[in-house]
Amino acid sequence: MPELPEVETIKNELLPHVVGHHITGITLFWEGIVRQLPVQEFCRHLTGKEITGITRRGKYLIFGLSSYDLWIVHLKMTGALIVGRDSAEPPRFTRAIIHLDNNTGIFFRDPRKFGAMWLANDTGDINRKLGPEPLEAGFTAHVLAERLAKRTAPIKALLLEQKLIAGIGNMYADEALFAAGIHPQRGGGSLSQEEVERLYGAIRRILWAAIGSKGASVDTYFRPDGSEGTAHFEFKVAHGLGGKSCTVCGGPIERIVVRNRGTYFCPRCQAQP
Ligand SMILES: [Zn+2]
């Protein structure tokens, strides 16, 4: 699933292709990708509008429009936005094409069809669902400690809670906990101040590094030009490294299930206290 670094990369790399351009039409191969009825109204509203900017909040892409409202995209499990020549053969699993006035198309590719797009007047609904942005200056170790205090749920599950902290998913939660040396099943409120500070530093470091590597191309993530990111080459535990050895202690990486999510960790480096 695209997480903060993947969505940030998509935003950064789409920007030069789309900002200042008008949407000339929309081709839908699967109407269900529009989560707003009637679908024709969505297409009619977007057509003719200029894209004035793109921002990211959590895992949401937010396109500013010349009509002062917003076109929102969530890639969910397997979505990708590929830019290409409008007349090109659409990539396999393309569910929609947003045509632009520069002979470019944005191809919304989504094998599993969980991805979604809709229109909104503002970001109020999104902001209500999301906690702080982990890479913004206002997010400090103190803020993280406050949000974890008194929480008994496993820290792994809490990191995935978008209302607690925005943008982190299964891969980067596992990586951050490994880097901080914290067992994924520890209760959030049980972390010491020092552990929270380690976790805070790990989250920031790992997310920034992954943005620098243009995201992790496990499964179906592609950059807008169709190429792959390389962040997964740096993964120590995440995503299927079960059976491999820990780069720190040499012991086996193990897989457990925490609140229904497959979780990889090193039982020696991330021992329960
Ligand atoms: Zn280890």
mmCIF file of C-alpha atoms and ligand atoms in Angstrom:
data_model
loop_
_atom_site.group_PDB
_atom_site.id
_atom_site.type_symbol
_atom_site.label_atom_id
_atom_site.label_comp_id
_atom_site.label_asym_id
_atom_site.label_seq_id
_atom_site.Cartn_x
_atom_site.Cartn_y
_atom_site.Cartn_z
ATOM 1 C CA MET A 1 0.000 0.000 0.000
ATOM 2 C CA PRO A 2 1.366 3.461 -0.826
ATOM 3 C CA GLU A 3 2.266 5.186 2.441
ATOM 4 C CA LEU A 4 3.445 8.724 3.170
ATOM 5 C CA PRO A 5 6.750 8.498 1.229
ATOM 6 C CA GLU A 6 5.076 6.960 -1.818
ATOM 7 C CA VAL A 7 2.236 9.487 -1.899
ATOM 8 C CA GLU A 8 4.688 12.341 -1.328
ATOM 9 C CA THR A 9 6.786 11.105 -4.259
ATOM 10 C CA ILE A 10 3.744 10.865 -6.505
ATOM 11 C CA LYS A 11 2.767 14.418 -5.558
ATOM 12 C CA ASN A 12 6.275 15.779 -6.212
ATOM 13 C CA GLU A 13 6.678 14.007 -9.514
ATOM 14 C CA LEU A 14 3.182 14.749 -10.841
ATOM 15 C CA LEU A 15 3.428 18.472 -10.120
ATOM 16 C CA PRO A 16 5.515 19.536 -13.144
ATOM 17 C CA HIS A 17 3.256 17.585 -15.506
ATOM 18 C CA VAL A 18 -0.100 18.859 -14.327
ATOM 19 C CA VAL A 19 0.041 22.238 -12.601
ATOM 20 C CA GLY A 20 -1.242 25.042 -14.789
ATOM 21 C CA HIS A 21 -2.933 22.607 -17.132
ATOM 22 C CA HIS A 22 -6.629 22.229 -17.798
ATOM 23 C CA ILE A 23 -8.526 18.977 -17.591
ATOM 24 C CA THR A 24 -10.094 18.351 -20.990
ATOM 25 C CA GLY A 25 -12.050 15.243 -20.137
ATOM 26 C CA ILE A 26 -12.234 12.027 -18.180
ATOM 27 C CA THR A 27 -12.459 8.464 -19.422
ATOM 28 C CA LEU A 28 -13.826 5.993 -16.899
ATOM 29 C CA PHE A 29 -13.209 2.291 -17.445
ATOM 30 C CA TRP A 30 -14.681 1.515 -14.029
ATOM 31 C CA GLU A 31 -17.201 3.953 -12.572
ATOM 32 C CA GLY A 32 -16.752 2.654 -9.029
ATOM 33 C CA ILE A 33 -13.491 4.548 -8.706
ATOM 34 C CA VAL A 34 -15.573 7.736 -8.365
ATOM 35 C CA ARG A 35 -16.994 7.777 -4.838
ATOM 36 C CA GLN A 36 -19.481 10.476 -5.530
ATOM 37 C CA LEU A 37 -22.783 10.285 -7.268
ATOM 38 C CA PRO A 38 -23.774 10.911 -9.888
ATOM 39 C CA VAL A 39 -20.524 9.994 -11.609
ATOM 40 C CA GLN A 40 -21.398 12.186 -14.615
ATOM 41 C CA GLU A 41 -21.557 15.190 -12.305
ATOM 42 C CA PHE A 42 -18.007 14.481 -11.097
ATOM 43 C CA CYS A 43 -16.705 14.282 -14.674
ATOM 44 C CA ARG A 44 -18.601 17.376 -15.775
ATOM 45 C CA HIS A 45 -17.300 19.388 -12.853
ATOM 46 C CA LEU A 46 -13.647 18.480 -13.415
ATOM 47 C CA THR A 47 -13.734 19.061 -17.150
ATOM 48 C CA GLY A 48 -12.463 22.498 -18.101
ATOM 49 C CA LYS A 49 -10.887 23.173 -14.704
ATOM 50 C CA GLU A 50 -7.247 24.068 -14.314
ATOM 51 C CA ILE A 51 -5.123 22.150 -11.804
ATOM 52 C CA THR A 52 -3.586 24.848 -9.611
ATOM 53 C CA GLY A 53 -1.524 22.697 -7.267
ATOM 54 C CA ILE A 54 -1.183 19.382 -5.465
ATOM 55 C CA THR A 55 -0.715 18.830 -1.758
ATOM 56 C CA ARG A 56 -0.571 15.696 0.364
ATOM 57 C CA ARG A 57 -2.234 15.072 3.716
ATOM 58 C CA GLY A 58 -1.608 11.632 5.212
ATOM 59 C CA LYS A 59 -2.073 9.265 2.301
ATOM 60 C CA TYR A 60 -4.461 11.589 0.448
ATOM 61 C CA LEU A 61 -3.539 13.501 -2.710
ATOM 62 C CA ILE A 62 -5.337 16.823 -2.912
ATOM 63 C CA PHE A 63 -5.507 18.582 -6.282
ATOM 64 C CA GLY A 64 -6.387 22.271 -6.169
ATOM 65 C CA LEU A 65 -8.741 23.407 -8.945
ATOM 66 C CA SER A 66 -9.352 26.780 -10.545
ATOM 67 C CA SER A 67 -12.928 26.525 -9.236
ATOM 68 C CA TYR A 68 -11.454 26.791 -5.706
ATOM 69 C CA ASP A 69 -12.565 23.334 -4.717
ATOM 70 C CA LEU A 70 -10.571 20.127 -4.519
ATOM 71 C CA TRP A 71 -10.212 16.869 -6.365
ATOM 72 C CA ILE A 72 -9.191 14.223 -3.822
ATOM 73 C CA VAL A 73 -7.486 10.922 -4.665
ATOM 74 C CA HIS A 74 -6.788 8.019 -2.315
ATOM 75 C CA LEU A 75 -4.714 5.199 -3.801
ATOM 76 C CA LYS A 76 -5.635 2.714 -1.047
ATOM 77 C CA MET A 77 -4.082 -0.757 -1.519
ATOM 78 C CA THR A 78 -2.819 -0.861 -5.088
ATOM 79 C CA GLY A 79 -3.473 2.483 -6.775
ATOM 80 C CA ALA A 80 -0.949 4.422 -8.855
ATOM 81 C CA LEU A 81 -1.104 7.575 -10.967
ATOM 82 C CA ILE A 82 0.964 7.229 -14.113
ATOM 83 C CA VAL A 83 1.507 10.136 -16.496
ATOM 84 C CA GLY A 84 1.945 9.489 -20.156
ATOM 85 C CA ARG A 85 0.995 10.572 -23.629
ATOM 86 C CA ASP A 86 -2.748 10.841 -23.762
ATOM 87 C CA SER A 87 -2.888 8.703 -26.890
ATOM 88 C CA ALA A 88 -0.736 5.911 -25.407
ATOM 89 C CA GLU A 89 -2.164 2.504 -24.693
ATOM 90 C CA PRO A 90 -3.375 2.685 -21.054
ATOM 91 C CA PRO A 91 -1.353 0.574 -18.603
ATOM 92 C CA ARG A 92 -3.052 -2.664 -17.584
ATOM 93 C CA PHE A 93 -5.640 -2.163 -14.802
ATOM 94 C CA THR A 94 -6.218 1.502 -15.709
ATOM 95 C CA ARG A 95 -9.603 2.426 -14.219
ATOM 96 C CA ALA A 96 -9.694 6.076 -15.297
ATOM 97 C CA ILE A 97 -7.798 8.562 -17.450
ATOM 98 C CA ILE A 98 -7.773 12.265 -16.644
ATOM 99 C CA HIS A 99 -6.962 14.012 -19.903
ATOM 100 C CA LEU A 100 -4.999 17.272 -19.808
ATOM 101 C CA ASP A 101 -4.569 20.049 -22.370
ATOM 102 C CA ASN A 102 -0.877 19.195 -22.942
ATOM 103 C CA ASN A 103 -1.600 15.830 -24.616
ATOM 104 C CA THR A 104 -0.860 14.201 -21.287
ATOM 105 C CA GLY A 105 -3.061 11.748 -19.476
ATOM 106 C CA ILE A 106 -3.057 10.814 -15.812
ATOM 107 C CA PHE A 107 -3.739 7.072 -15.790
ATOM 108 C CA PHE A 108 -5.317 5.896 -12.530
ATOM 109 C CA ARG A 109 -4.113 2.317 -12.388
ATOM 110 C CA ASP A 110 -5.575 0.124 -9.657
ATOM 111 C CA PRO A 111 -5.529 -3.684 -9.924
ATOM 112 C CA ARG A 112 -7.584 -4.327 -6.783
ATOM 113 C CA LYS A 113 -10.060 -1.465 -7.209
ATOM 114 C CA PHE A 114 -9.927 -0.039 -3.690
ATOM 115 C CA GLY A 115 -8.687 3.349 -4.941
ATOM 116 C CA ALA A 116 -11.061 6.264 -4.937
ATOM 117 C CA MET A 117 -11.541 9.860 -6.037
ATOM 118 C CA TRP A 118 -14.098 12.527 -5.286
ATOM 119 C CA LEU A 119 -14.619 16.268 -5.040
ATOM 120 C CA ALA A 120 -14.612 18.308 -1.841
ATOM 121 C CA ASN A 121 -15.059 21.947 -0.933
ATOM 122 C CA ASP A 122 -12.201 21.891 1.545
ATOM 123 C CA THR A 123 -9.978 19.527 3.532
ATOM 124 C CA GLY A 124 -12.188 19.580 6.639
ATOM 125 C CA ASP A 125 -13.405 15.977 6.296
ATOM 126 C CA ILE A 126 -9.870 14.715 5.715
ATOM 127 C CA ASN A 127 -8.343 16.672 8.569
ATOM 128 C CA ARG A 128 -10.959 15.343 10.970
ATOM 129 C CA LYS A 129 -9.798 11.794 10.202
ATOM 130 C CA LEU A 130 -6.077 12.489 10.552
ATOM 131 C CA GLY A 131 -3.574 13.172 13.289
ATOM 132 C CA PRO A 132 -0.440 15.278 12.855
ATOM 133 C CA GLU A 133 1.891 15.024 9.870
ATOM 134 C CA PRO A 134 5.014 13.261 11.158
ATOM 135 C CA LEU A 135 7.421 15.322 9.039
ATOM 136 C CA GLU A 136 6.036 18.720 9.942
ATOM 137 C CA ALA A 137 7.849 20.934 12.439
ATOM 138 C CA GLY A 138 4.948 20.854 14.891
ATOM 139 C CA PHE A 139 5.294 17.118 15.346
ATOM 140 C CA THR A 140 7.731 16.611 18.219
ATOM 141 C CA ALA A 141 8.654 13.737 20.509
ATOM 142 C CA HIS A 142 6.507 15.460 23.116
ATOM 143 C CA VAL A 143 3.481 15.404 20.792
ATOM 144 C CA LEU A 144 4.044 11.707 20.095
ATOM 145 C CA ALA A 145 4.351 10.973 23.824
ATOM 146 C CA GLU A 146 1.093 12.790 24.547
ATOM 147 C CA ARG A 147 -0.725 10.864 21.860
ATOM 148 C CA LEU A 148 0.566 7.500 23.088
ATOM 149 C CA ALA A 149 -0.040 8.196 26.781
ATOM 150 C CA LYS A 150 -2.574 5.877 28.430
ATOM 151 C CA ARG A 151 -3.046 3.908 25.231
ATOM 152 C CA THR A 152 -2.972 0.170 25.888
ATOM 153 C CA ALA A 153 -3.151 -0.982 22.255
ATOM 154 C CA PRO A 154 0.042 -2.433 20.741
ATOM 155 C CA ILE A 155 2.387 0.270 19.485
ATOM 156 C CA LYS A 156 2.351 -1.333 16.026
ATOM 157 C CA ALA A 157 -1.417 -0.893 15.794
ATOM 158 C CA LEU A 158 -1.215 2.676 17.128
ATOM 159 C CA LEU A 159 1.310 3.701 14.480
ATOM 160 C CA LEU A 160 -1.184 2.557 11.830
ATOM 161 C CA GLU A 161 -3.986 4.630 13.366
ATOM 162 C CA GLN A 162 -4.289 7.573 10.979
ATOM 163 C CA LYS A 163 -6.022 9.684 13.608
ATOM 164 C CA LEU A 164 -3.063 9.264 15.941
ATOM 165 C CA ILE A 165 -0.390 10.025 13.342
ATOM 166 C CA ALA A 166 -0.984 10.478 9.615
ATOM 167 C CA GLY A 167 0.576 8.623 6.711
ATOM 168 C CA ILE A 168 2.291 5.598 8.271
ATOM 169 C CA GLY A 169 1.340 2.116 7.075
ATOM 170 C CA ASN A 170 2.496 -1.428 7.648
ATOM 171 C CA MET A 171 5.954 -1.148 6.054
ATOM 172 C CA TYR A 172 7.204 1.998 7.738
ATOM 173 C CA ALA A 173 5.663 1.080 11.101
ATOM 174 C CA ASP A 174 7.703 -2.149 11.126
ATOM 175 C CA GLU A 175 10.856 -0.320 10.025
ATOM 176 C CA ALA A 176 10.481 2.433 12.622
ATOM 177 C CA LEU A 177 9.916 -0.040 15.468
ATOM 178 C CA PHE A 178 12.954 -2.064 14.417
ATOM 179 C CA ALA A 179 15.115 1.055 14.219
ATOM 180 C CA ALA A 180 13.895 2.125 17.667
ATOM 181 C CA GLY A 181 14.389 -1.372 19.144
ATOM 182 C CA ILE A 182 10.789 -1.572 20.354
ATOM 183 C CA HIS A 183 8.693 -4.762 20.339
ATOM 184 C CA PRO A 184 5.596 -4.261 18.157
ATOM 185 C CA GLN A 185 3.272 -5.643 20.847
ATOM 186 C CA ARG A 186 4.310 -3.180 23.546
ATOM 187 C CA GLY A 187 1.400 -1.081 24.758
ATOM 188 C CA GLY A 188 1.683 2.479 23.449
ATOM 189 C CA GLY A 189 1.442 4.007 26.914
ATOM 190 C CA SER A 190 4.100 1.670 28.323
ATOM 191 C CA LEU A 191 6.955 3.254 26.345
ATOM 192 C CA SER A 192 9.503 5.177 28.385
ATOM 193 C CA GLN A 193 10.343 8.745 27.468
ATOM 194 C CA GLU A 194 13.600 7.536 25.992
ATOM 195 C CA GLU A 195 11.806 4.936 23.879
ATOM 196 C CA VAL A 196 9.320 7.504 22.593
ATOM 197 C CA GLU A 197 12.231 9.745 21.626
ATOM 198 C CA ARG A 198 13.947 6.880 19.822
ATOM 199 C CA LEU A 199 10.722 6.007 18.016
ATOM 200 C CA TYR A 200 10.130 9.636 17.078
ATOM 201 C CA GLY A 201 13.612 9.941 15.614
ATOM 202 C CA ALA A 202 13.242 6.643 13.756
ATOM 203 C CA ILE A 203 9.909 7.633 12.213
ATOM 204 C CA ARG A 204 11.285 10.920 10.899
ATOM 205 C CA ARG A 205 14.564 9.441 9.680
ATOM 206 C CA ILE A 206 12.936 6.493 7.913
ATOM 207 C CA LEU A 207 10.209 8.527 6.226
ATOM 208 C CA TRP A 208 12.682 11.146 4.975
ATOM 209 C CA ALA A 209 15.037 8.457 3.675
ATOM 210 C CA ALA A 210 12.180 6.707 1.883
ATOM 211 C CA ILE A 211 11.135 9.959 0.206
ATOM 212 C CA GLY A 212 14.767 10.372 -0.866
ATOM 213 C CA SER A 213 14.569 6.889 -2.431
ATOM 214 C CA LYS A 214 11.252 7.787 -4.127
ATOM 215 C CA GLY A 215 9.221 5.238 -2.184
ATOM 216 C CA ALA A 216 9.199 1.463 -1.898
ATOM 217 C CA SER A 217 8.160 -0.580 -4.921
ATOM 218 C CA VAL A 218 6.914 -3.692 -3.288
ATOM 219 C CA ASP A 219 3.658 -4.913 -4.858
ATOM 220 C CA THR A 220 2.149 -2.364 -7.174
ATOM 221 C CA TYR A 221 3.663 1.024 -6.379
ATOM 222 C CA PHE A 222 5.089 2.934 -9.324
ATOM 223 C CA ARG A 223 6.312 6.487 -9.684
ATOM 224 C CA PRO A 224 4.321 8.648 -12.125
ATOM 225 C CA ASP A 225 6.835 7.947 -14.900
ATOM 226 C CA GLY A 226 6.231 4.220 -14.421
ATOM 227 C CA SER A 227 9.590 3.540 -12.780
ATOM 228 C CA GLU A 228 10.099 1.946 -9.377
ATOM 229 C CA GLY A 229 11.223 3.512 -6.111
ATOM 230 C CA THR A 230 14.139 1.965 -4.231
ATOM 231 C CA ALA A 231 13.253 2.553 -0.560
ATOM 232 C CA HIS A 232 12.589 -1.169 -0.049
ATOM 233 C CA PHE A 233 16.256 -1.919 -0.689
ATOM 234 C CA GLU A 234 16.910 -0.253 2.669
ATOM 235 C CA PHE A 235 14.273 -2.244 4.558
ATOM 236 C CA LYS A 236 15.644 -4.167 7.509
ATOM 237 C CA VAL A 237 12.530 -6.132 8.421
ATOM 238 C CA ALA A 238 9.480 -4.896 6.522
ATOM 239 C CA HIS A 239 7.543 -6.696 3.928
ATOM 240 C CA GLY A 240 8.329 -10.308 3.698
ATOM 241 C CA LEU A 241 11.769 -10.456 5.202
ATOM 242 C CA GLY A 242 10.584 -13.251 7.492
ATOM 243 C CA GLY A 243 13.145 -16.029 7.459
ATOM 244 C CA LYS A 244 15.956 -13.568 6.823
ATOM 245 C CA SER A 245 18.607 -12.499 9.267
ATOM 246 C CA CYS A 246 18.714 -9.365 11.353
ATOM 247 C CA THR A 247 21.353 -6.948 10.069
ATOM 248 C CA VAL A 248 22.222 -5.993 13.653
ATOM 249 C CA CYS A 249 22.357 -9.261 15.649
ATOM 250 C CA GLY A 250 22.280 -11.904 12.912
ATOM 251 C CA GLY A 251 19.265 -13.648 14.466
ATOM 252 C CA PRO A 252 16.167 -14.593 12.454
ATOM 253 C CA ILE A 253 13.541 -11.967 11.570
ATOM 254 C CA GLU A 254 10.157 -13.263 12.674
ATOM 255 C CA ARG A 255 6.628 -12.678 11.508
ATOM 256 C CA ILE A 256 3.760 -12.283 13.942
ATOM 257 C CA VAL A 257 0.240 -10.947 13.530
ATOM 258 C CA VAL A 258 -0.624 -7.806 15.488
ATOM 259 C CA ARG A 259 -4.296 -6.794 15.266
ATOM 260 C CA ASN A 260 -4.666 -8.635 11.962
ATOM 261 C CA ARG A 261 -1.600 -7.083 10.373
ATOM 262 C CA GLY A 262 1.439 -9.122 9.395
ATOM 263 C CA THR A 263 4.354 -7.716 11.381
ATOM 264 C CA TYR A 264 8.066 -8.354 10.950
ATOM 265 C CA PHE A 265 10.543 -7.790 13.757
ATOM 266 C CA CYS A 266 13.718 -9.070 15.389
ATOM 267 C CA PRO A 267 12.870 -10.803 18.687
ATOM 268 C CA ARG A 268 16.365 -10.128 20.048
ATOM 269 C CA CYS A 269 16.789 -6.467 19.071
ATOM 270 C CA GLN A 270 13.145 -5.711 19.870
ATOM 271 C CA ALA A 271 12.778 -7.800 23.025
ATOM 272 C CA GLN A 272 9.842 -7.326 25.390
ATOM 273 C CA PRO A 273 11.230 -5.588 28.496
HETATM 274 ZN ZN ZN B 1 18.401 -8.371 15.730
#
